[in-house]
Amino acid sequence: MRQKLWPLLLAIIIATSTKAQDANHNLEVGKNLDIFTSLYSNLDLLYVDTLNPAVTMTAAIDGMLRSLDPYTEYYPASDTKNLKMMLTGKYAGIGALVKYHSRLKRVVIDEPYAGMPAQEVGLKKGDIIVSIDDSLMTDKNVSYVSSHLRGDAGTTFVLKVLRPQAGGKEKEMKFKITRRNIKLPEMPYYGLSADSIGYINFNQFTEGSAKEVRRAFIDLKKQGAKGMVLDLRSNGGGAEIEAVDLVNIWVPQEQMVVENRGKIRQASRTYTTHLEPVDTVMPLVVLVNGETASASEITSGALQDLDRAVVMGTRTYGKGLVQVPMDLPYNTNVKITTSKYYIPSGRCIQAINYAKRRESTTDRRTVRNSSLYADRTPDSLTHVFYTRHGREVRDGGGIKPDIEAKNDTMPNIAYYLSAGGVDSTEVLFDYVVSYIDRHPQIAPAKEFHLTDEDWQEFRQKVIDSGFTYDDQSRKQFDELVKTAKYEGYYDDAREAFDALGQRLRHDLASELDKHRSTIQEVLELDIIAAYYFQTGSIEAGLAYDKVYQEAVALLKDTERYNGILKREQ
């Protein structure tokens, strides 16, 4: 009898404890809401300046959310369009990238998208934006110009630009453009190599994107593909259901792909494949890197757990948190982290534990810097899980690839010349614009290369432009000299320091020659994009992509591929 009573007593104790905890929680919530309301009322009444409620309240909301995780975000009515664009990949505008030209101190067209209004009316890379209707844009930043280029679909405006011409001249041009809904390409390129290896570049999980990949894969199969490379590098994710449908292309129906586990029942859900797969046996390699996140990690992680693909590249970002958008009053919105996701092996790949907070502290400085709350899980504390064929995988830090592979690091001079660096001379950008003006057509994307004469012309323009870049070795040498002088070693080793200093004093012409292949690659891909858009740039770039080439080599080596996945030969 006593043994039967213990479970009942335990259940009563737990239920009573839970109710008490809930009551205490609700009491704390009510108490702090009263404090907040009273505080704001007094500020509004007594503060020396008149408060702007929208600004003050939004700052308070942002401060509250900053103590949680970086993905739980509030969107005031003015920002709801940004949320919709993020969720759908769509916006209304002209379909072009713009950038700030450091030398001209003006906003210019950087890259029109294929088949979009900007390209259709004839805008080109390098066009200097002068005005939008009657509003001058000559002293505005990129954000301001972009917001005015966007608007409601169907609205028309007149864009005035200056187009650079030969001899440093500029031609004034006007374009009448009608804005329309722009959907960024989720799959900018797919194709088949001479080795019958298919390649799909996929960069965002928006509504219907998995269907597009399915169609592309079927097309590549019809063309004779014997292996497939799915490129998810720098894919930041998106809709979770699209990741499930993407995995479903290569795995059977009724297979669990991802499970969401949240605090409330409504936030917990298991997603399984529900369509007939296209191909469950074709060798598949998934490319990933440190910017592969969220839905991309569900896809790569599930295919790895199910031993359906070899994952190649570098460790992924580690975002295992699920967000749900919610409508709030007055056309405002919030995106709330409601659960974590777990892939087929049972592991969660979230890299940072945002729940490990210093909740007891009252130091304001800790609230301002959410990184103080974040605790990245060390490898020593991760847990072992197993794939379908018994391969060991771990949680707590993104998807670790089956094969580590990365492209060569870009030399500093190439980085500063390219769009990634800060080059006040804009010499590479200006050379591309000049090249476009002088060449109405170029060879097909895969065949185009600059001639030796082209390279020498560009090289001389860089030298004449006054281009400089941050020489890391020289900076570290200067720091070493300072330290040696401080510690008293410099005088005894002056000759050695002087000799090393002379060796580290880079010569621009020799640096250009030393890194010609990389710089020319950047230059050629930028030119190709101006003629063949993103599709052509990606297609041509595969010739320089060592990770892609390693994936192709693996797919051609059936024995090695099967050995990694522990498949029977």
Coordinates of C-alpha atoms in Angstrom, one line a residue:
M1 CA 0.0 0.0 0.0
R2 CA 2.8 2.4 1.0
Q3 CA 4.6 1.7 -2.3
K4 CA 1.4 2.6 -4.3
L5 CA 1.1 5.9 -2.4
W6 CA 4.6 7.2 -3.2
P7 CA 4.0 7.8 -7.0
L8 CA 0.7 9.6 -6.1
L9 CA 2.4 11.8 -3.4
L10 CA 5.2 12.6 -5.8
A11 CA 2.8 13.7 -8.5
I12 CA 1.0 15.9 -6.1
I13 CA 4.2 17.5 -4.9
I14 CA 5.4 18.2 -8.5
A15 CA 2.0 19.6 -9.5
T16 CA 1.9 21.8 -6.4
S17 CA 5.5 23.0 -7.0
T18 CA 4.7 23.7 -10.7
K19 CA 1.7 25.8 -9.8
A20 CA 3.7 27.7 -7.2
Q21 CA 6.4 28.4 -9.7
D22 CA 3.8 29.6 -12.3
A23 CA 2.2 31.9 -9.7
N24 CA 5.5 33.4 -8.7
H25 CA 6.4 33.9 -12.4
N26 CA 3.1 35.7 -13.1
L27 CA 3.6 37.8 -10.0
E28 CA 7.1 38.9 -11.2
V29 CA 5.7 39.7 -14.6
G30 CA 2.9 41.8 -13.3
K31 CA 5.2 43.6 -10.8
N32 CA 7.8 44.5 -13.4
L33 CA 5.2 45.7 -15.9
D34 CA 3.8 48.0 -13.2
I35 CA 7.3 49.3 -12.5
F36 CA 7.9 49.9 -16.3
T37 CA 4.6 51.7 -16.7
S38 CA 5.1 53.9 -13.7
L39 CA 8.7 54.7 -14.8
Y40 CA 7.7 55.8 -18.3
S41 CA 4.8 57.9 -16.9
N42 CA 7.1 59.8 -14.7
L43 CA 9.7 60.2 -17.4
D44 CA 7.0 61.5 -19.8
L45 CA 5.8 64.0 -17.2
L46 CA 9.0 65.2 -15.6
Y47 CA 11.9 64.7 -18.1
V48 CA 13.4 68.0 -19.1
D49 CA 12.8 67.4 -22.9
T50 CA 9.6 66.1 -24.5
L51 CA 9.9 62.4 -25.1
N52 CA 9.1 60.8 -28.5
P53 CA 7.0 57.8 -27.5
A54 CA 7.9 55.8 -30.7
V55 CA 11.6 56.3 -30.3
T56 CA 11.7 55.8 -26.5
M57 CA 9.5 52.7 -26.5
T58 CA 11.3 51.1 -29.5
A59 CA 14.6 51.6 -27.6
A60 CA 13.1 49.9 -24.5
I61 CA 11.8 47.0 -26.6
D62 CA 15.2 46.6 -28.4
G63 CA 16.9 46.6 -25.0
M64 CA 14.6 43.9 -23.7
L65 CA 15.1 41.7 -26.8
R66 CA 18.9 42.3 -26.7
S67 CA 19.0 40.2 -23.5
L68 CA 17.6 37.2 -25.4
D69 CA 19.2 36.2 -28.7
P70 CA 20.0 38.1 -31.9
Y71 CA 17.2 36.4 -33.9
T72 CA 14.3 37.6 -31.8
E73 CA 13.6 41.0 -33.4
Y74 CA 10.9 43.7 -33.2
Y75 CA 9.8 45.4 -36.4
P76 CA 8.0 48.8 -36.1
A77 CA 5.5 49.6 -38.8
S78 CA 8.2 51.4 -40.9
D79 CA 10.2 48.2 -41.1
T80 CA 7.6 45.6 -41.8
K81 CA 8.5 45.6 -45.5
N82 CA 12.0 44.5 -44.6
L83 CA 10.6 41.5 -42.6
K84 CA 8.4 40.5 -45.6
M85 CA 11.4 40.7 -47.9
M86 CA 13.4 38.5 -45.6
L87 CA 10.7 35.9 -45.4
T88 CA 9.7 35.9 -49.1
G89 CA 12.9 37.2 -50.9
K90 CA 10.6 39.7 -52.7
Y91 CA 10.5 43.4 -52.8
A92 CA 9.3 46.1 -55.2
G93 CA 11.9 48.1 -57.0
I94 CA 14.2 48.1 -60.0
G95 CA 16.3 45.0 -59.4
A96 CA 19.8 46.3 -59.1
L97 CA 22.7 46.5 -56.6
V98 CA 24.0 50.0 -55.8
K99 CA 27.2 51.0 -54.1
Y100 CA 28.9 54.1 -52.8
H101 CA 31.8 55.1 -55.0
S102 CA 34.6 56.3 -52.7
R103 CA 36.4 58.5 -55.2
L104 CA 33.3 60.1 -56.7
K105 CA 31.5 60.3 -53.4
R106 CA 28.3 59.3 -55.1
V107 CA 26.0 56.3 -55.3
V108 CA 26.4 54.3 -58.5
I109 CA 24.8 51.2 -60.1
D110 CA 26.9 48.2 -59.3
E111 CA 25.1 45.3 -60.8
P112 CA 21.7 45.1 -62.5
Y113 CA 19.8 41.8 -62.1
A114 CA 19.1 39.8 -65.3
G115 CA 15.5 40.3 -66.5
M116 CA 14.7 43.0 -64.1
P117 CA 13.6 46.7 -64.8
A118 CA 17.1 48.1 -64.3
Q119 CA 18.6 45.8 -66.9
E120 CA 15.6 46.0 -69.3
V121 CA 15.7 49.8 -69.6
G122 CA 19.5 49.7 -70.1
L123 CA 21.1 50.7 -66.9
K124 CA 24.8 49.6 -66.6
K125 CA 27.5 49.1 -64.0
G126 CA 29.0 52.5 -63.2
D127 CA 26.0 54.7 -63.9
I128 CA 26.1 57.6 -61.5
I129 CA 22.8 58.2 -59.9
V130 CA 21.9 62.0 -60.1
S131 CA 18.2 62.2 -59.3
I132 CA 15.0 60.1 -58.7
D133 CA 12.1 62.2 -60.2
D134 CA 12.8 65.6 -58.7
S135 CA 14.8 64.5 -55.7
L136 CA 18.6 65.0 -56.0
M137 CA 20.7 62.1 -54.9
T138 CA 24.1 63.7 -55.3
D139 CA 24.9 63.9 -51.6
K140 CA 23.0 60.9 -50.3
N141 CA 24.2 57.5 -48.9
V142 CA 23.4 54.1 -50.2
S143 CA 20.5 53.5 -47.7
Y144 CA 18.8 56.7 -48.7
V145 CA 19.1 56.1 -52.5
S146 CA 18.0 52.4 -52.1
S147 CA 14.9 53.4 -50.2
H148 CA 13.9 55.8 -52.9
L149 CA 14.5 53.3 -55.7
R150 CA 12.1 51.0 -54.0
G151 CA 8.4 51.6 -53.7
D152 CA 5.0 50.1 -54.6
A153 CA 4.9 47.8 -57.5
G154 CA 3.5 49.5 -60.6
T155 CA 4.7 53.0 -59.7
T156 CA 6.8 54.8 -62.3
F157 CA 9.6 57.3 -61.9
V158 CA 12.3 59.0 -63.9
L159 CA 15.9 58.2 -63.0
K160 CA 18.7 60.5 -64.2
V161 CA 22.2 59.2 -64.3
L162 CA 25.6 60.2 -65.6
R163 CA 27.3 57.4 -67.7
P164 CA 31.1 57.4 -67.7
Q165 CA 32.6 57.7 -71.3
A166 CA 36.0 57.4 -72.8
G167 CA 38.4 60.3 -72.0
G168 CA 36.9 60.9 -68.6
K169 CA 33.7 62.4 -70.0
E170 CA 30.2 61.7 -68.7
K171 CA 26.9 61.4 -70.7
E172 CA 23.6 62.5 -69.0
M173 CA 20.9 59.9 -69.5
K174 CA 17.3 59.6 -68.3
F175 CA 15.3 56.4 -67.8
K176 CA 11.6 56.0 -67.2
I177 CA 11.3 52.9 -64.9
T178 CA 8.3 51.1 -63.6
R179 CA 8.9 49.4 -60.3
R180 CA 7.7 45.8 -60.0
N181 CA 8.0 42.9 -57.5
I182 CA 11.5 41.7 -57.5
K183 CA 12.3 38.2 -56.3
L184 CA 16.0 37.6 -55.7
P185 CA 17.1 34.4 -57.5
E186 CA 17.3 31.5 -55.1
M187 CA 19.1 29.4 -57.6
P188 CA 21.2 31.7 -59.8
Y189 CA 23.0 28.9 -61.7
Y190 CA 22.9 25.2 -62.4
G191 CA 24.7 23.2 -65.0
L192 CA 26.5 20.1 -66.1
S193 CA 30.3 19.6 -66.4
A194 CA 32.1 17.7 -69.1
D195 CA 32.5 14.9 -66.5
S196 CA 28.7 14.5 -66.3
I197 CA 28.7 16.0 -62.8
G198 CA 25.8 18.3 -62.1
Y199 CA 26.1 21.5 -60.1
I200 CA 23.3 23.5 -58.3
N201 CA 24.1 26.9 -56.7
F202 CA 21.4 27.5 -54.2
N203 CA 21.5 30.6 -52.0
Q204 CA 18.2 31.1 -50.2
F205 CA 15.2 29.1 -48.8
T206 CA 12.2 31.2 -49.9
E207 CA 8.7 30.0 -50.7
G208 CA 8.7 27.5 -53.6
S209 CA 12.5 27.4 -53.9
A210 CA 12.7 23.6 -53.3
K211 CA 10.5 23.0 -56.3
E212 CA 12.9 25.0 -58.4
V213 CA 15.8 22.9 -57.3
R214 CA 13.7 19.7 -57.9
R215 CA 13.1 20.9 -61.5
A216 CA 16.8 21.7 -62.0
F217 CA 17.9 18.3 -60.7
I218 CA 15.4 16.5 -63.0
D219 CA 16.8 18.5 -65.9
L220 CA 20.4 17.7 -65.0
K221 CA 19.4 14.0 -64.7
K222 CA 17.9 14.1 -68.2
Q223 CA 21.2 15.7 -69.5
G224 CA 23.1 12.6 -68.1
A225 CA 24.3 13.7 -64.7
K226 CA 26.0 10.8 -62.8
G227 CA 26.8 12.8 -59.7
M228 CA 25.6 16.0 -58.1
V229 CA 27.1 19.0 -56.2
L230 CA 24.7 21.0 -54.1
D231 CA 26.4 24.3 -53.2
L232 CA 25.0 25.8 -49.9
R233 CA 28.1 28.0 -49.1
S234 CA 27.1 31.3 -47.7
N235 CA 23.4 30.3 -47.8
G236 CA 21.9 31.9 -44.6
G237 CA 18.8 29.8 -44.7
G238 CA 15.1 30.7 -44.7
A239 CA 11.9 28.7 -44.6
E240 CA 12.2 25.5 -42.7
I241 CA 9.7 23.6 -44.8
E242 CA 11.7 24.3 -47.9
A243 CA 14.7 22.6 -46.3
V244 CA 12.5 19.5 -45.7
D245 CA 11.3 19.5 -49.3
L246 CA 14.8 20.0 -50.5
V247 CA 16.0 16.9 -48.6
N248 CA 13.0 15.0 -50.0
I249 CA 14.5 15.2 -53.5
W250 CA 17.1 12.7 -52.4
V251 CA 15.5 10.7 -49.6
P252 CA 12.3 8.6 -49.4
Q253 CA 8.9 9.6 -48.1
E254 CA 8.0 9.4 -44.4
Q255 CA 11.6 10.2 -43.3
M256 CA 12.1 12.5 -40.3
V257 CA 14.2 15.5 -41.4
V258 CA 13.9 17.9 -38.5
E259 CA 12.1 18.1 -35.1
N260 CA 11.3 21.4 -33.4
R261 CA 11.2 21.4 -29.6
G262 CA 9.8 24.4 -27.8
K263 CA 8.5 25.4 -24.4
I264 CA 4.8 25.1 -25.5
R265 CA 3.2 22.3 -27.4
Q266 CA 2.3 24.5 -30.3
A267 CA 6.0 25.3 -30.9
S268 CA 7.0 21.6 -31.1
R269 CA 6.6 19.8 -34.4
T270 CA 8.2 17.0 -36.4
Y271 CA 8.7 17.5 -40.1
T272 CA 8.9 14.4 -42.4
T273 CA 9.3 14.0 -46.1
H274 CA 6.0 13.7 -47.9
L275 CA 6.8 13.5 -51.6
E276 CA 8.2 10.8 -53.9
P277 CA 12.0 11.4 -54.1
V278 CA 13.6 12.0 -57.5
D279 CA 16.8 9.9 -56.9
T280 CA 17.9 8.1 -53.7
V281 CA 21.2 6.6 -55.1
M282 CA 23.0 9.2 -57.2
P283 CA 26.2 10.3 -55.4
L284 CA 25.7 13.7 -53.8
V285 CA 28.2 16.2 -52.3
V286 CA 27.0 19.2 -50.3
L287 CA 29.3 22.2 -50.1
V288 CA 29.2 24.3 -46.9
N289 CA 31.2 27.0 -45.1
G290 CA 31.0 29.2 -42.0
E291 CA 28.2 31.3 -43.5
T292 CA 26.0 28.2 -44.1
A293 CA 23.2 28.6 -41.5
S294 CA 19.7 27.7 -40.3
A295 CA 17.7 25.9 -43.1
S296 CA 21.0 25.2 -44.9
E297 CA 22.2 23.4 -41.8
I298 CA 19.0 21.4 -41.6
T299 CA 19.6 20.3 -45.2
S300 CA 23.3 19.5 -45.0
G301 CA 22.9 18.0 -41.5
A302 CA 20.0 15.8 -42.4
L303 CA 21.6 14.5 -45.6
Q304 CA 24.8 13.8 -43.5
D305 CA 22.8 12.0 -40.7
L306 CA 20.9 9.9 -43.2
D307 CA 24.2 9.0 -45.0
R308 CA 22.7 10.3 -48.2
A309 CA 25.5 12.8 -49.0
V310 CA 29.1 13.7 -48.2
V311 CA 29.4 17.1 -46.7
M312 CA 32.5 19.1 -47.8
G313 CA 33.9 22.4 -46.8
T314 CA 34.3 24.1 -43.4
R315 CA 32.2 23.9 -40.2
T316 CA 28.8 25.7 -40.6
Y317 CA 27.6 28.6 -38.6
G318 CA 25.6 26.7 -35.9
K319 CA 22.1 28.3 -35.9
G320 CA 19.8 25.7 -34.5
L321 CA 17.0 28.2 -33.4
V322 CA 13.6 28.5 -35.0
Q323 CA 11.8 31.9 -35.4
V324 CA 8.2 32.5 -35.9
P325 CA 6.9 35.9 -37.1
M326 CA 3.9 37.3 -35.3
D327 CA 1.6 40.3 -35.9
L328 CA 1.4 43.0 -33.2
P329 CA -1.0 46.0 -32.9
Y330 CA -0.6 49.0 -35.2
N331 CA 1.0 47.1 -38.1
T332 CA 4.1 46.2 -36.1
N333 CA 5.6 42.7 -36.0
V334 CA 8.0 40.6 -34.0
K335 CA 10.0 37.5 -34.9
I336 CA 10.3 35.2 -31.9
T337 CA 12.6 32.3 -31.2
T338 CA 10.1 29.6 -30.2
S339 CA 12.1 26.4 -30.4
K340 CA 15.3 24.6 -31.3
Y341 CA 15.6 22.1 -34.1
Y342 CA 17.0 18.6 -34.0
I343 CA 18.1 16.7 -37.1
P344 CA 17.7 12.9 -37.7
S345 CA 20.6 11.7 -35.5
G346 CA 19.0 13.5 -32.6
R347 CA 21.5 16.3 -32.3
C348 CA 20.9 20.0 -32.1
I349 CA 23.5 22.0 -34.0
Q350 CA 23.1 25.3 -32.1
A351 CA 26.6 26.6 -31.4
I352 CA 25.8 29.3 -28.7
N353 CA 23.8 28.8 -25.6
Y354 CA 22.0 32.2 -25.2
A355 CA 20.0 30.8 -22.2
K356 CA 23.2 30.8 -20.1
R357 CA 22.7 34.4 -18.8
R358 CA 23.9 36.4 -15.9
E359 CA 20.4 37.0 -14.9
S360 CA 21.3 38.0 -11.3
T361 CA 23.4 41.0 -12.3
T362 CA 22.0 44.5 -12.4
D363 CA 25.1 46.0 -14.2
R364 CA 23.8 47.9 -17.2
R365 CA 26.9 47.2 -19.2
T366 CA 26.0 43.5 -19.4
V367 CA 22.6 44.4 -20.9
R368 CA 24.2 46.4 -23.7
N369 CA 26.5 43.6 -24.8
S370 CA 24.6 40.4 -25.4
S371 CA 27.9 38.6 -26.2
L372 CA 28.6 38.7 -22.5
Y373 CA 25.6 36.4 -22.1
A374 CA 26.5 34.0 -24.9
D375 CA 28.3 30.8 -24.2
R376 CA 29.7 28.9 -27.1
T377 CA 29.7 25.2 -26.4
P378 CA 33.3 23.9 -26.3
D379 CA 34.0 20.8 -28.2
S380 CA 34.9 19.0 -25.0
L381 CA 31.2 19.3 -23.8
T382 CA 29.5 18.2 -27.1
H383 CA 27.8 14.9 -27.3
V384 CA 28.3 12.0 -29.7
F385 CA 25.5 10.9 -32.0
Y386 CA 25.5 8.5 -34.9
T387 CA 24.4 8.6 -38.5
R388 CA 22.2 5.9 -40.1
H389 CA 25.3 3.8 -41.0
G390 CA 27.0 4.3 -37.6
R391 CA 29.3 7.2 -38.3
E392 CA 30.1 9.5 -35.4
V393 CA 28.8 13.1 -35.5
R394 CA 28.5 15.7 -32.7
D395 CA 26.1 18.4 -31.6
G396 CA 26.9 21.9 -30.2
G397 CA 28.7 23.7 -33.0
G398 CA 27.2 23.6 -36.5
I399 CA 27.7 20.8 -39.1
K400 CA 31.2 19.5 -39.2
P401 CA 31.9 18.4 -42.8
D402 CA 33.0 14.9 -43.6
I403 CA 35.8 16.4 -45.6
E404 CA 37.5 19.6 -44.6
A405 CA 38.2 21.8 -47.7
K406 CA 38.6 25.5 -48.4
N407 CA 39.8 27.8 -51.1
D408 CA 43.1 29.7 -50.8
T409 CA 43.0 32.9 -48.8
M410 CA 42.8 36.0 -50.9
P411 CA 46.0 38.0 -50.7
N412 CA 45.7 41.4 -49.1
I413 CA 46.3 43.4 -52.3
A414 CA 43.5 41.5 -54.1
Y415 CA 41.1 42.0 -51.2
Y416 CA 41.7 45.8 -51.1
L417 CA 41.3 46.1 -54.9
S418 CA 38.1 44.1 -54.9
A419 CA 34.7 45.1 -53.6
G420 CA 35.5 43.6 -50.2
G421 CA 38.3 46.1 -49.5
V422 CA 38.3 49.8 -48.9
D423 CA 40.0 51.3 -52.0
S424 CA 39.5 55.1 -52.2
T425 CA 40.8 55.1 -55.7
E426 CA 38.1 52.6 -57.0
V427 CA 40.7 51.7 -59.7
L428 CA 39.4 48.1 -60.3
F429 CA 35.7 49.3 -60.4
D430 CA 36.6 52.1 -62.8
Y431 CA 38.6 49.8 -65.0
V432 CA 35.7 47.4 -65.3
V433 CA 33.4 50.3 -66.2
S434 CA 35.9 51.5 -68.8
Y435 CA 36.3 48.0 -70.2
I436 CA 32.5 47.7 -70.6
D437 CA 32.3 51.0 -72.5
R438 CA 35.0 49.9 -74.9
H439 CA 33.7 46.3 -75.5
P440 CA 30.1 45.9 -76.5
Q441 CA 30.5 42.1 -76.4
I442 CA 32.9 39.6 -74.9
A443 CA 33.4 35.8 -75.3
P444 CA 31.0 33.4 -73.5
A445 CA 31.5 33.4 -69.7
K446 CA 33.4 30.1 -69.5
E447 CA 35.8 31.2 -72.3
F448 CA 36.4 34.8 -71.4
H449 CA 39.9 35.9 -70.3
L450 CA 41.8 39.2 -70.3
T451 CA 44.7 39.4 -72.7
D452 CA 48.3 40.3 -71.6
E453 CA 47.7 43.7 -73.0
D454 CA 44.6 44.1 -70.9
W455 CA 46.5 43.1 -67.8
Q456 CA 49.4 45.5 -68.4
E457 CA 46.9 48.3 -69.0
F458 CA 45.2 47.5 -65.7
R459 CA 48.5 47.1 -63.8
Q460 CA 49.7 50.5 -65.0
K461 CA 46.4 52.1 -64.0
V462 CA 46.8 50.7 -60.4
I463 CA 50.3 52.1 -60.2
D464 CA 49.3 55.5 -61.5
S465 CA 46.2 55.8 -59.3
G466 CA 47.9 56.2 -56.0
F467 CA 46.4 52.9 -54.7
T468 CA 47.5 51.8 -51.3
Y469 CA 46.5 48.9 -49.1
D470 CA 47.0 47.7 -45.5
D471 CA 50.2 45.8 -45.4
Q472 CA 49.7 43.4 -42.5
S473 CA 53.3 42.2 -42.3
R474 CA 54.6 45.8 -42.2
K475 CA 52.1 46.7 -39.5
Q476 CA 53.3 43.7 -37.4
F477 CA 56.9 44.6 -38.0
D478 CA 56.3 48.2 -36.8
E479 CA 54.7 46.8 -33.6
L480 CA 57.7 44.6 -33.1
V481 CA 60.0 47.6 -33.4
K482 CA 58.0 49.5 -30.8
T483 CA 58.1 46.5 -28.4
A484 CA 61.9 46.0 -29.0
K485 CA 62.6 49.6 -28.2
Y486 CA 60.4 49.5 -25.1
E487 CA 62.2 46.4 -23.8
G488 CA 65.6 47.7 -24.8
Y489 CA 66.5 45.1 -27.5
Y490 CA 66.3 47.4 -30.5
D491 CA 69.8 49.1 -30.4
D492 CA 71.6 45.7 -30.2
A493 CA 69.7 44.4 -33.2
R494 CA 69.3 47.6 -35.2
E495 CA 71.1 46.2 -38.3
A496 CA 68.8 43.1 -38.3
F497 CA 65.7 45.2 -37.9
D498 CA 66.8 47.6 -40.7
A499 CA 67.5 44.7 -43.1
L500 CA 64.1 43.1 -42.3
G501 CA 62.4 46.4 -42.7
Q502 CA 63.8 46.8 -46.2
R503 CA 62.7 43.3 -47.2
L504 CA 59.2 44.0 -45.9
R505 CA 58.8 47.3 -47.8
H506 CA 56.5 46.1 -50.6
D507 CA 56.8 47.3 -54.1
L508 CA 53.4 47.7 -55.7
A509 CA 54.4 46.7 -59.2
S510 CA 56.1 43.5 -57.9
E511 CA 53.1 42.7 -55.7
L512 CA 50.7 43.0 -58.6
D513 CA 52.9 40.6 -60.7
K514 CA 53.2 38.2 -57.8
H515 CA 49.5 37.9 -57.3
R516 CA 48.4 38.4 -60.9
S517 CA 46.4 35.2 -61.1
T518 CA 44.2 36.0 -58.2
I519 CA 43.8 39.7 -59.1
Q520 CA 43.0 38.8 -62.7
E521 CA 40.4 36.2 -61.5
V522 CA 38.6 38.9 -59.5
L523 CA 38.8 41.3 -62.5
E524 CA 37.5 38.8 -65.0
L525 CA 34.6 37.7 -62.8
D526 CA 33.6 41.3 -62.3
I527 CA 33.6 41.9 -66.0
I528 CA 31.7 38.7 -66.8
A529 CA 29.0 39.7 -64.3
A530 CA 28.4 42.9 -66.2
Y531 CA 27.6 41.0 -69.4
Y532 CA 26.2 37.7 -68.2
F533 CA 25.1 38.7 -64.7
Q534 CA 25.3 36.4 -61.6
T535 CA 24.7 33.3 -63.7
G536 CA 27.8 33.9 -65.8
S537 CA 30.0 34.9 -62.9
I538 CA 29.2 31.7 -61.0
E539 CA 29.7 29.5 -64.1
A540 CA 33.1 31.1 -64.9
G541 CA 34.1 31.0 -61.2
L542 CA 33.9 27.2 -61.0
A543 CA 37.2 27.0 -62.9
Y544 CA 38.9 28.7 -60.0
D545 CA 37.0 27.0 -57.2
K546 CA 39.2 24.4 -55.6
V547 CA 36.5 23.1 -53.2
Y548 CA 34.1 22.5 -56.1
Q549 CA 36.9 20.7 -58.1
E550 CA 37.6 18.5 -55.1
A551 CA 33.9 17.6 -54.9
V552 CA 33.9 16.7 -58.6
A553 CA 37.0 14.5 -58.1
L554 CA 35.3 12.7 -55.1
L555 CA 32.1 12.0 -57.1
K556 CA 34.3 10.4 -59.9
D557 CA 36.0 8.2 -57.3
T558 CA 33.1 5.9 -56.4
E559 CA 35.1 3.7 -54.1
R560 CA 36.3 6.6 -52.0
Y561 CA 32.8 8.2 -51.9
N562 CA 31.1 5.0 -50.8
G563 CA 33.9 4.4 -48.2
I564 CA 33.2 7.8 -46.5
L565 CA 29.5 6.9 -46.2
K566 CA 30.2 3.3 -45.3
R567 CA 28.1 2.1 -48.2
E568 CA 28.5 -1.4 -49.5
Q569 CA 30.6 -1.5 -52.7

